[in-house]
Coordinates of C-alpha atoms in Angstrom, one line a residue:
X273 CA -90.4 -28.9 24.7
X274 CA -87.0 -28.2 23.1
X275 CA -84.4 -30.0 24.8
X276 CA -81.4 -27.7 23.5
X277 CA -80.5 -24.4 25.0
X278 CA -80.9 -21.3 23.2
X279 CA -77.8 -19.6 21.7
X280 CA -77.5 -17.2 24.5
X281 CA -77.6 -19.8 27.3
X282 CA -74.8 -21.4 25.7
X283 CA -73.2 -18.3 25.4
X284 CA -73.4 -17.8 29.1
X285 CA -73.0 -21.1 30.2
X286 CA -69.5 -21.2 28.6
X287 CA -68.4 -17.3 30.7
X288 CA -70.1 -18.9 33.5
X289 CA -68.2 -21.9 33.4
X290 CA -64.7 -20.4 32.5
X291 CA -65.3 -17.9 35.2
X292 CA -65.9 -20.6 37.9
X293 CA -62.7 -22.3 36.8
X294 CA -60.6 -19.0 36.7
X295 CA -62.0 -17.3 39.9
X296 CA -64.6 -19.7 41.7
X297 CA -62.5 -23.1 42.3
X298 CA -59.6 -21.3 43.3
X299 CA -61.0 -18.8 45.6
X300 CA -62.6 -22.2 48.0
X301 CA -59.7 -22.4 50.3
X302 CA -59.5 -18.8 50.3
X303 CA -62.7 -18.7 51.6
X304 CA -62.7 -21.5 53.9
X305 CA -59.5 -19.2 55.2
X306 CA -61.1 -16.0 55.8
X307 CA -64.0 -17.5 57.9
X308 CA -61.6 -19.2 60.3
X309 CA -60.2 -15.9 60.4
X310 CA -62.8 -14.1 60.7
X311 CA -63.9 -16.2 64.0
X312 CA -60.9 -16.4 65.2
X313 CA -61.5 -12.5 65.7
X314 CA -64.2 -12.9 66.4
X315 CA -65.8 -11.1 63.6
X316 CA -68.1 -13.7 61.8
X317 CA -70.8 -11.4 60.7
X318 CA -68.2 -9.4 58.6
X319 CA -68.8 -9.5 54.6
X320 CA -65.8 -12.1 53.3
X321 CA -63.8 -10.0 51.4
X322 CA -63.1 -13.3 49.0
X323 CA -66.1 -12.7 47.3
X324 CA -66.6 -8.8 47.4
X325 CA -63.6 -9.2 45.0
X326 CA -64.6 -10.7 42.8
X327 CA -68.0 -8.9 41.9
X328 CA -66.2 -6.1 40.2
X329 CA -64.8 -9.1 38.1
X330 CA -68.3 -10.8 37.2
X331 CA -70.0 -7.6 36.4
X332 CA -67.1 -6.6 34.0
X333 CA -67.4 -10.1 32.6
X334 CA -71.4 -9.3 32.1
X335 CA -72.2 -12.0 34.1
X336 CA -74.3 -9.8 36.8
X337 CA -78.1 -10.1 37.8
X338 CA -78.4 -12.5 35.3
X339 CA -81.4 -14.2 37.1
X340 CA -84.0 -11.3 36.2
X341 CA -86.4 -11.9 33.9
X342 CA -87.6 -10.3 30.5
X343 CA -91.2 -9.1 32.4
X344 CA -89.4 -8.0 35.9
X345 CA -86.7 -6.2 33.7
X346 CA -89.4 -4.5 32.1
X347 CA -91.3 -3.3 34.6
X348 CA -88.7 -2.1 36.7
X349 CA -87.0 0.0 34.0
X350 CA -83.8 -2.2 35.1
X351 CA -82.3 -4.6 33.1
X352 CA -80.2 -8.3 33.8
X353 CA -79.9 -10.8 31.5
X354 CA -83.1 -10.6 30.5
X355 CA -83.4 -15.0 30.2
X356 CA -86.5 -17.0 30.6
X357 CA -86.7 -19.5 33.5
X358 CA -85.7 -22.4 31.5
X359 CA -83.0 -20.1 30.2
X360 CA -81.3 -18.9 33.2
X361 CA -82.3 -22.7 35.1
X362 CA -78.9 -24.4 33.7
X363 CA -77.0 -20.5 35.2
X364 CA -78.2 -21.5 38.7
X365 CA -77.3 -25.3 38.3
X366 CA -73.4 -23.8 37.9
X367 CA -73.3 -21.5 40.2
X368 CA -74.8 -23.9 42.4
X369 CA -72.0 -26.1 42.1
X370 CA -70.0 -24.1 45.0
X371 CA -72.6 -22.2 47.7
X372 CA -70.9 -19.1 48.1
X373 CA -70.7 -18.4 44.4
X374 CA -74.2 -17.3 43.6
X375 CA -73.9 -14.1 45.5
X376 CA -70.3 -13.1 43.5
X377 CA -73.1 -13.0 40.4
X378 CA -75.8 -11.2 43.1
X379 CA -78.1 -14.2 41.9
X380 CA -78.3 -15.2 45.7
X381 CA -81.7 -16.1 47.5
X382 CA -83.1 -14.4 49.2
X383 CA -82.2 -11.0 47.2
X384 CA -83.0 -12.9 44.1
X385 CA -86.9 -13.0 44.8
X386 CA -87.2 -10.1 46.8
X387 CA -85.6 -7.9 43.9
X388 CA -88.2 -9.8 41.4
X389 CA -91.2 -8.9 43.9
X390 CA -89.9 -5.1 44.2
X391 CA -89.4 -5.2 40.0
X392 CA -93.2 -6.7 40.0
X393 CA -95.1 -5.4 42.8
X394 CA -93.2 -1.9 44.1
X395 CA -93.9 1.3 43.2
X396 CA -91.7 3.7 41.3
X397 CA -90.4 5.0 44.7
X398 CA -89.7 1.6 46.4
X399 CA -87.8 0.6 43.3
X400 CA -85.8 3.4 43.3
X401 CA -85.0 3.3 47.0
X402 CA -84.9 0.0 47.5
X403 CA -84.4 -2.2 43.9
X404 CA -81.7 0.1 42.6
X405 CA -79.1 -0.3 44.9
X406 CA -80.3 -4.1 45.4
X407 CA -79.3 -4.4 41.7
X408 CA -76.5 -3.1 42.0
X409 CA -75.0 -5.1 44.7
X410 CA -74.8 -2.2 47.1
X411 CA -77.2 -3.3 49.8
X412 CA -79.0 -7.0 50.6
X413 CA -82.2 -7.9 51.8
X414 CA -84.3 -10.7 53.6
X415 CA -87.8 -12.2 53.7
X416 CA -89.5 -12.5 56.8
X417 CA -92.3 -14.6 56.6
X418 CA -91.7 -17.8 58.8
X419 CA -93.1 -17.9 62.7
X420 CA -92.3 -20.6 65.5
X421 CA -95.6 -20.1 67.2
X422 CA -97.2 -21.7 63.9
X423 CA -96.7 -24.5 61.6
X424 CA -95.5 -21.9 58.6
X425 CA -95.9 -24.6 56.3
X426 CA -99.5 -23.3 56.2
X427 CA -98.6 -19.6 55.1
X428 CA -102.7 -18.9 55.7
X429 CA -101.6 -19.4 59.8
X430 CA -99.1 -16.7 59.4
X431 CA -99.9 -14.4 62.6
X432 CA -97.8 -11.7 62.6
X433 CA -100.1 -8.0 62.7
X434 CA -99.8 -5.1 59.9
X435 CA -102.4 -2.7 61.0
X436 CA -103.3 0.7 59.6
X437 CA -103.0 3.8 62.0
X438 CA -103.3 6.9 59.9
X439 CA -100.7 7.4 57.5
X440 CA -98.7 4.2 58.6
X441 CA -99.0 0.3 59.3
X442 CA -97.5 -0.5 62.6
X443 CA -96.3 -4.1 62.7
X444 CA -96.0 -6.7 65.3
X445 CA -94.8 -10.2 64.9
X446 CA -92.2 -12.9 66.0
X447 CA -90.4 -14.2 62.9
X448 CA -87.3 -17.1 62.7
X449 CA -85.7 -18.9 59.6
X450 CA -85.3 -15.3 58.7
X451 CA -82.0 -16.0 55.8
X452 CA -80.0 -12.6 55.5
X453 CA -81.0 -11.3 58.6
X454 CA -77.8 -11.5 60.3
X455 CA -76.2 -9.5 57.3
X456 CA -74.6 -6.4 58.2
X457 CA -75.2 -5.3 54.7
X458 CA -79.4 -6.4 55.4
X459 CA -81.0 -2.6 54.8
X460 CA -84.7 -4.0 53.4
X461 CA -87.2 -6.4 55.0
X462 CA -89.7 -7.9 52.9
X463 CA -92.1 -9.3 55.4
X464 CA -95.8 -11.0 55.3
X465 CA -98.6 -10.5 57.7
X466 CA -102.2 -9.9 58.4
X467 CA -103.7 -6.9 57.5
X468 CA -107.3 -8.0 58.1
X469 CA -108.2 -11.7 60.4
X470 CA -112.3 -11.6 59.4
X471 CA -111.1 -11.5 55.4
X472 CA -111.6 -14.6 53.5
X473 CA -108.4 -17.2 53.9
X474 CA -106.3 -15.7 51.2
X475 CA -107.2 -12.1 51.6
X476 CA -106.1 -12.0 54.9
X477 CA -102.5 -11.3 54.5
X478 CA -100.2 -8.7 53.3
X479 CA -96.8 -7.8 52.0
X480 CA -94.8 -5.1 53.1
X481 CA -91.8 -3.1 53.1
X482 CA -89.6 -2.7 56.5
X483 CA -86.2 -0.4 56.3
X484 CA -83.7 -2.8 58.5
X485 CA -83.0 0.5 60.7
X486 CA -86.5 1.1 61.6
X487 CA -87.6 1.7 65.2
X488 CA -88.8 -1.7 66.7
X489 CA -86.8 -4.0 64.8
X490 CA -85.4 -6.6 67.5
X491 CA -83.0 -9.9 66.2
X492 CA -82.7 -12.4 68.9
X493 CA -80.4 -14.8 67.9
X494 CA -78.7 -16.3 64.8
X495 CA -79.7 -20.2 64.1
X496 CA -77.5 -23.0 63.1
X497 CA -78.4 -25.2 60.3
X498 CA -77.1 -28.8 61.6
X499 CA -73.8 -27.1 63.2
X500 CA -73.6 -24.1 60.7
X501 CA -74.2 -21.0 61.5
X502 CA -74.4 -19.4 58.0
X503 CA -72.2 -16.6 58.5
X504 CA -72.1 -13.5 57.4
X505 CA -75.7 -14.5 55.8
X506 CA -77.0 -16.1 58.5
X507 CA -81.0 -17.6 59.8
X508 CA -82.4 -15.4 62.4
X509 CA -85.1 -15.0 65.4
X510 CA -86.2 -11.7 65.1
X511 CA -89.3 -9.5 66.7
X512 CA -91.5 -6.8 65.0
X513 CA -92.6 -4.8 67.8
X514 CA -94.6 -1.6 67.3
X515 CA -92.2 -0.9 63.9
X516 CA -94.0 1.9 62.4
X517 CA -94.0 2.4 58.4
X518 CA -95.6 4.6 55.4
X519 CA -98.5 3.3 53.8
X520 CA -96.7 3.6 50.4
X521 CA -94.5 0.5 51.7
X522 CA -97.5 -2.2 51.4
X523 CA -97.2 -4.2 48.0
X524 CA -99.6 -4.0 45.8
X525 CA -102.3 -3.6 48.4
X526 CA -103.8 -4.9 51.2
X527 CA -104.8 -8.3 51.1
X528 CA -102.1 -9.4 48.2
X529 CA -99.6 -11.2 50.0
X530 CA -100.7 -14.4 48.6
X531 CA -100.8 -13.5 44.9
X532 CA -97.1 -12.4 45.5
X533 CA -96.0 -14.6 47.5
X534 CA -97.0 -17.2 44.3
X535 CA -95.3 -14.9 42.2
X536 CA -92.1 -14.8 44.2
X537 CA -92.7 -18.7 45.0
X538 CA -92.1 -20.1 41.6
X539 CA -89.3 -18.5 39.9
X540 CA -87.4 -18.9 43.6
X541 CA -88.4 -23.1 43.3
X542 CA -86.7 -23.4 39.7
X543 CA -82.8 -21.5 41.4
X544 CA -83.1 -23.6 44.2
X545 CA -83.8 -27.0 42.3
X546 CA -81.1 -26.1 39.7
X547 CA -78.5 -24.8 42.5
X548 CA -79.0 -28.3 44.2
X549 CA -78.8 -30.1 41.0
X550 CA -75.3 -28.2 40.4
X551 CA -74.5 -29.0 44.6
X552 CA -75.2 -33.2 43.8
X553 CA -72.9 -32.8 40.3
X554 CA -70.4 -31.4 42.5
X555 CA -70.3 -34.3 44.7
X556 CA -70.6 -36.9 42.1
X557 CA -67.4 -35.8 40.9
X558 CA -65.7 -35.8 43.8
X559 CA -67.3 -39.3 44.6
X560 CA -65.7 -40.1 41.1
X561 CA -62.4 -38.6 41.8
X562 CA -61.4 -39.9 45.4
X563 CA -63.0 -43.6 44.6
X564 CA -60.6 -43.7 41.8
X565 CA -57.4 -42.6 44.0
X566 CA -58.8 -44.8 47.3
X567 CA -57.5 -48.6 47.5
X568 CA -59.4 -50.7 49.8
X569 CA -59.0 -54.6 49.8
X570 CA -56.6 -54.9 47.3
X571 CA -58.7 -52.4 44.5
X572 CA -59.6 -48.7 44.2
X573 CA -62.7 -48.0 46.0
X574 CA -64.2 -47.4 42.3
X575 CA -64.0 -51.0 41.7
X576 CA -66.2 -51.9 44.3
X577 CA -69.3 -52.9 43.2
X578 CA -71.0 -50.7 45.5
X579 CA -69.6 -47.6 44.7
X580 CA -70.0 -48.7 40.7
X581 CA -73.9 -49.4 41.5
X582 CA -74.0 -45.7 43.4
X583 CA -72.1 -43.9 40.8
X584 CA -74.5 -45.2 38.1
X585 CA -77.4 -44.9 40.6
X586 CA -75.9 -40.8 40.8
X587 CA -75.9 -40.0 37.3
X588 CA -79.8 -41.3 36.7
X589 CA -80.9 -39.4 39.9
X590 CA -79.3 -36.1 38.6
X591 CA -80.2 -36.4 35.3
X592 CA -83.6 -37.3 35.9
X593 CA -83.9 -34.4 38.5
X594 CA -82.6 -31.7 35.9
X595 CA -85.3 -33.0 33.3
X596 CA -88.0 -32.4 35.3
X597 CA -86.9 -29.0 36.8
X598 CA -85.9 -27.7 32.9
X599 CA -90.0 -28.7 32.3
X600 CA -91.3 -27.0 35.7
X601 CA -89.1 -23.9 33.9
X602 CA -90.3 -24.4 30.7
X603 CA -94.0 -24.9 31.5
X604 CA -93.7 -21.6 33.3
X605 CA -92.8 -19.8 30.6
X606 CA -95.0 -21.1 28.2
X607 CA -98.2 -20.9 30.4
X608 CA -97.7 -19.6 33.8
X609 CA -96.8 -20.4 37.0
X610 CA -100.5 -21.9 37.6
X611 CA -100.2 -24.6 35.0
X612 CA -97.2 -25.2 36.2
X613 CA -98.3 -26.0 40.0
X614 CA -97.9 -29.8 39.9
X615 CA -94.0 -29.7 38.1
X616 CA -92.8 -27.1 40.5
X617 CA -94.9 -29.1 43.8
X618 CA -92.5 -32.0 42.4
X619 CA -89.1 -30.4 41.3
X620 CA -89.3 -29.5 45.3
X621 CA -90.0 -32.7 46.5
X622 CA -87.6 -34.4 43.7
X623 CA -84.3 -32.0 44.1
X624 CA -83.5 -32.0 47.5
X625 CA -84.1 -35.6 48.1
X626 CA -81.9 -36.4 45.5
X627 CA -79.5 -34.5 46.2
X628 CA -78.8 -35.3 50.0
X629 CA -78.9 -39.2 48.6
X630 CA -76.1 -38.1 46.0
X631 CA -74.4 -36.5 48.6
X632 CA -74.6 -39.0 50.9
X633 CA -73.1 -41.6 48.7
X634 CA -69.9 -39.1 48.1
X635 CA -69.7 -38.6 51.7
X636 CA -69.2 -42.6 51.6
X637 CA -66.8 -42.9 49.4
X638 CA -65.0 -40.3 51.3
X639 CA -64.9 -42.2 54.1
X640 CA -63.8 -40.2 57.8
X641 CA -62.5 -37.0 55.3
X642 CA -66.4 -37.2 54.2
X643 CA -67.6 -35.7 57.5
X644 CA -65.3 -32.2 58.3
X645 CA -64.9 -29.8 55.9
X646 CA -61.8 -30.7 54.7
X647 CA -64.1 -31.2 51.9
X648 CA -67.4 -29.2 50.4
X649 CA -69.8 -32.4 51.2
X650 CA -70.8 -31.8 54.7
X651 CA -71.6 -28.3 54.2
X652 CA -73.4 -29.5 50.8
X653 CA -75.4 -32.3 52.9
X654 CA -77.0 -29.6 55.4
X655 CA -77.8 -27.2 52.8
X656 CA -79.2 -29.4 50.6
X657 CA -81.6 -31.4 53.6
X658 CA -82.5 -27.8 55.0
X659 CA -84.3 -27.1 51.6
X660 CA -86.3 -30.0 52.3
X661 CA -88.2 -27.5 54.4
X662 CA -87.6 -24.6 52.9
X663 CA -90.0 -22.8 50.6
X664 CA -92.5 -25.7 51.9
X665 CA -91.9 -29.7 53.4
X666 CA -91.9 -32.4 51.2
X667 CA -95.0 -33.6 53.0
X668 CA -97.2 -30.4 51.7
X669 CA -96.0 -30.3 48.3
X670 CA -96.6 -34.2 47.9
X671 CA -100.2 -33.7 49.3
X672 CA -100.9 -31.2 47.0
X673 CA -99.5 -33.2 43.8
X674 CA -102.0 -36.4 44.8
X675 CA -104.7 -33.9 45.6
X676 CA -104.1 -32.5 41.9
X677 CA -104.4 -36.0 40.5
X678 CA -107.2 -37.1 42.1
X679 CA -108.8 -34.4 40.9
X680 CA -108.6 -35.9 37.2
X681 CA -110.6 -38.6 38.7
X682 CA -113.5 -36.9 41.1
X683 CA -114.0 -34.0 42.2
X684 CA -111.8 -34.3 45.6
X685 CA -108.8 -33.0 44.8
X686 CA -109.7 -30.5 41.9
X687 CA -110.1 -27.4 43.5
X688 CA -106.9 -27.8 45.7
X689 CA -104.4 -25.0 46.6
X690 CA -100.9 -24.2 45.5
X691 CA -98.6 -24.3 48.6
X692 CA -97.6 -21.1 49.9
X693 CA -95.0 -22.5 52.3
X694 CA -92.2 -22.0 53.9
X695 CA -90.6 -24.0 56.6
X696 CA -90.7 -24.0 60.3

């Protein structure tokens, strides 16, 4: 492995960074502003007009879609950056730095893997109604795939019903977790289901298309993430009941949901690793900065021993973190996302961890302030321990990784699954 970025990383990384200095940073209070506003008036679920602003301004500066890779820009006939995982990996870890930002560069999850799925799996018609103006920043989407009924950590317990009538699957289903949902700008659906229950385990389920305005469509509630409620984006309860679409909206065929959900998995594991990675740098700085202007019993707070022992503790945690999510990326693009099973089990179980320790410790140093948003850590801290479940629990990605090495020992172990998870 090649621990140097290629030229055109660097290239990037130097716009990317200049551009979150000149229109990122600046823009947080403004932000912050405009949501308070916005509740006030009781218009949360209203796109924030701090960041619509500023697309026009990234695009221009060629720093849109920058997440698609060179295969999904191919097939599609669309084209982004066109950057390897391990290329675009150190892009997410800076725009990661603030939360919002990712979607001023529309490198935002969930569009991100549901634009890569479309670009892989959808035909020439899906792509055109649905990837083009996703590209484009026109329109976003969300994945539904996790139920409350079952423990979705298990995607082969995914209940919900896509059955064939004719010309059109009719789908019933009770989702949650569903990110995006509770976007007015939400127009596309990509959800998971079971086309046929007496199919072997991974043949049983499906992927599909669902237009947001179809017939059926039901969203119960938003859901708050430790006091957040996510707005505009938001994390929905929603119901499929009796929604009625084409066949031409299935993916790639009946019985493929798990091939694409691995294909959507992986890439999706690397941004949200990297993002978190850019989220704990974040904080380590400001750990840096306020123990340096802090006094507490007669020295700044950075004298402490304590806070010396965290800060170096920080930098190894981080470091290490981004090593080993640069090799899950790598390994990728050298041999697949199949070799790559065990690095991208454990970038998920490494990243998030890490960073809601690192961003605990800033929250320390920060004392009372640490704790409202009068600073970005307490936002940071809930993201970064909700992605502990997302796209899978630590638990089911560790029990893959020691079921993968014991499998170099015996045979228990050897033939054991990648995890198709999401939380809930």
């Amino acid at each position: 492995m090649d621990f140097d970025y290629s030229p055109k990383t660097k290239d990037l990384q130097q716009r990317l960074l200049k551009f979150m200095d000149d229109h990122i940073y600046p823009a947080e209070k403004e932000y912050a502003d405009e949501m308070q506003a916005n509740t006030a008036a009781g218009k949360r679920w209203t796109p924030l007009q701090t960041i619509e602003k500023l697309k026009p301004k990234a695009q221009a500066a060629g720093l849109w879609n920058l997440f698609l890779p060179v295969d999904s820009a191919e097939a599609s006939g669309y084209h982004g950056a066109g950057l390897t995982n391990q290329e675009y990996a150190p892009l997410a870890e800076i725009m990661g730095r603030v939360p919002w930002a990712s979607e001023v560069f529309n490198c935002s999850a969930p569009d991100t893997g549901n634009m890569e799925t479309i670009a892989r799996y959808g035909s020439a018609e899906l792509k055109e109604r649905w990837l083009k103006p996703l590209l484009e920043g026109k329109i976003r989407s969300a994945f539904a795939m996790t139920e409350p009924e079952v423990a979705s950590s298990d995607a082969t317990n995914i209940c919900t019903r896509i059955e064939r009538q004719g010309d059109e699957y009719v789908i019933n289903g009770h989702k949650w977790w569903i990110s995006g949902a509770g976007d007015p700008r939400c127009q596309v659906f990509i959800t998971m289901g079971k086309t046929d229950p007496e199919a072997a385990k991974h043949s049983q389920q499906s992927m599909i298309i669902i237009p947001a305005d179809a017939k059926g469509i039901r969203i119960a509630r938003p859901l708050n993430v430790m006091g957040y409620d996510d707005a505009p984006h938001g994390h929905m309860e929603m119901y499929f009941e009796n929604v009625r679409v084409p066949v031409g909206n299935i993916l790639l065929g009946e019985g493929r949901g798990f091939e694409i959900a691995q294909g959507r998995l992986g890439p999706g594991r690397i941004h949200h690793c990297m993002r978190l990675i850019g989220l704990a740098e974040r904080a380590l700085e400001l750990m840096c900065k306020r123990a340096s202007s802090r006094v507490a019993f007669g020295k700044s707070v950075a004298q402490q021993t304590v806070t010396q022992e965290r800060i170096a503790e920080a930098r190894c945690k981080i470091d290490m973190a981004r090593l080993l999510t640069l090799k899950a990326a790598w390994l990728m693009d050298v041999a697949g996302n199949k070799v790559a099973r065990t690095e991208i089990a454990m970038i998920k179980v490494v990243a998030p961890s890490m960073a809601c320790q690192v961003i605990d410790w800033a929250m320390q140093v920060h004392g009372g302030g640490g704790m409202c948003d009068d600073f970005p850590l307490a936002y940071a801290y809930a993201a970064a321990r909700t992605l502990r479940f997302a796209d899978g629990p630590d638990e089911v990605h560790r029990n893959a990784i020691a079921k993968w090495e014991l499998g170099k020992y015996g045979s228990y172990g050897k033939n054991a699954e990648v995890p198709i998870t999401r939380g809930g």
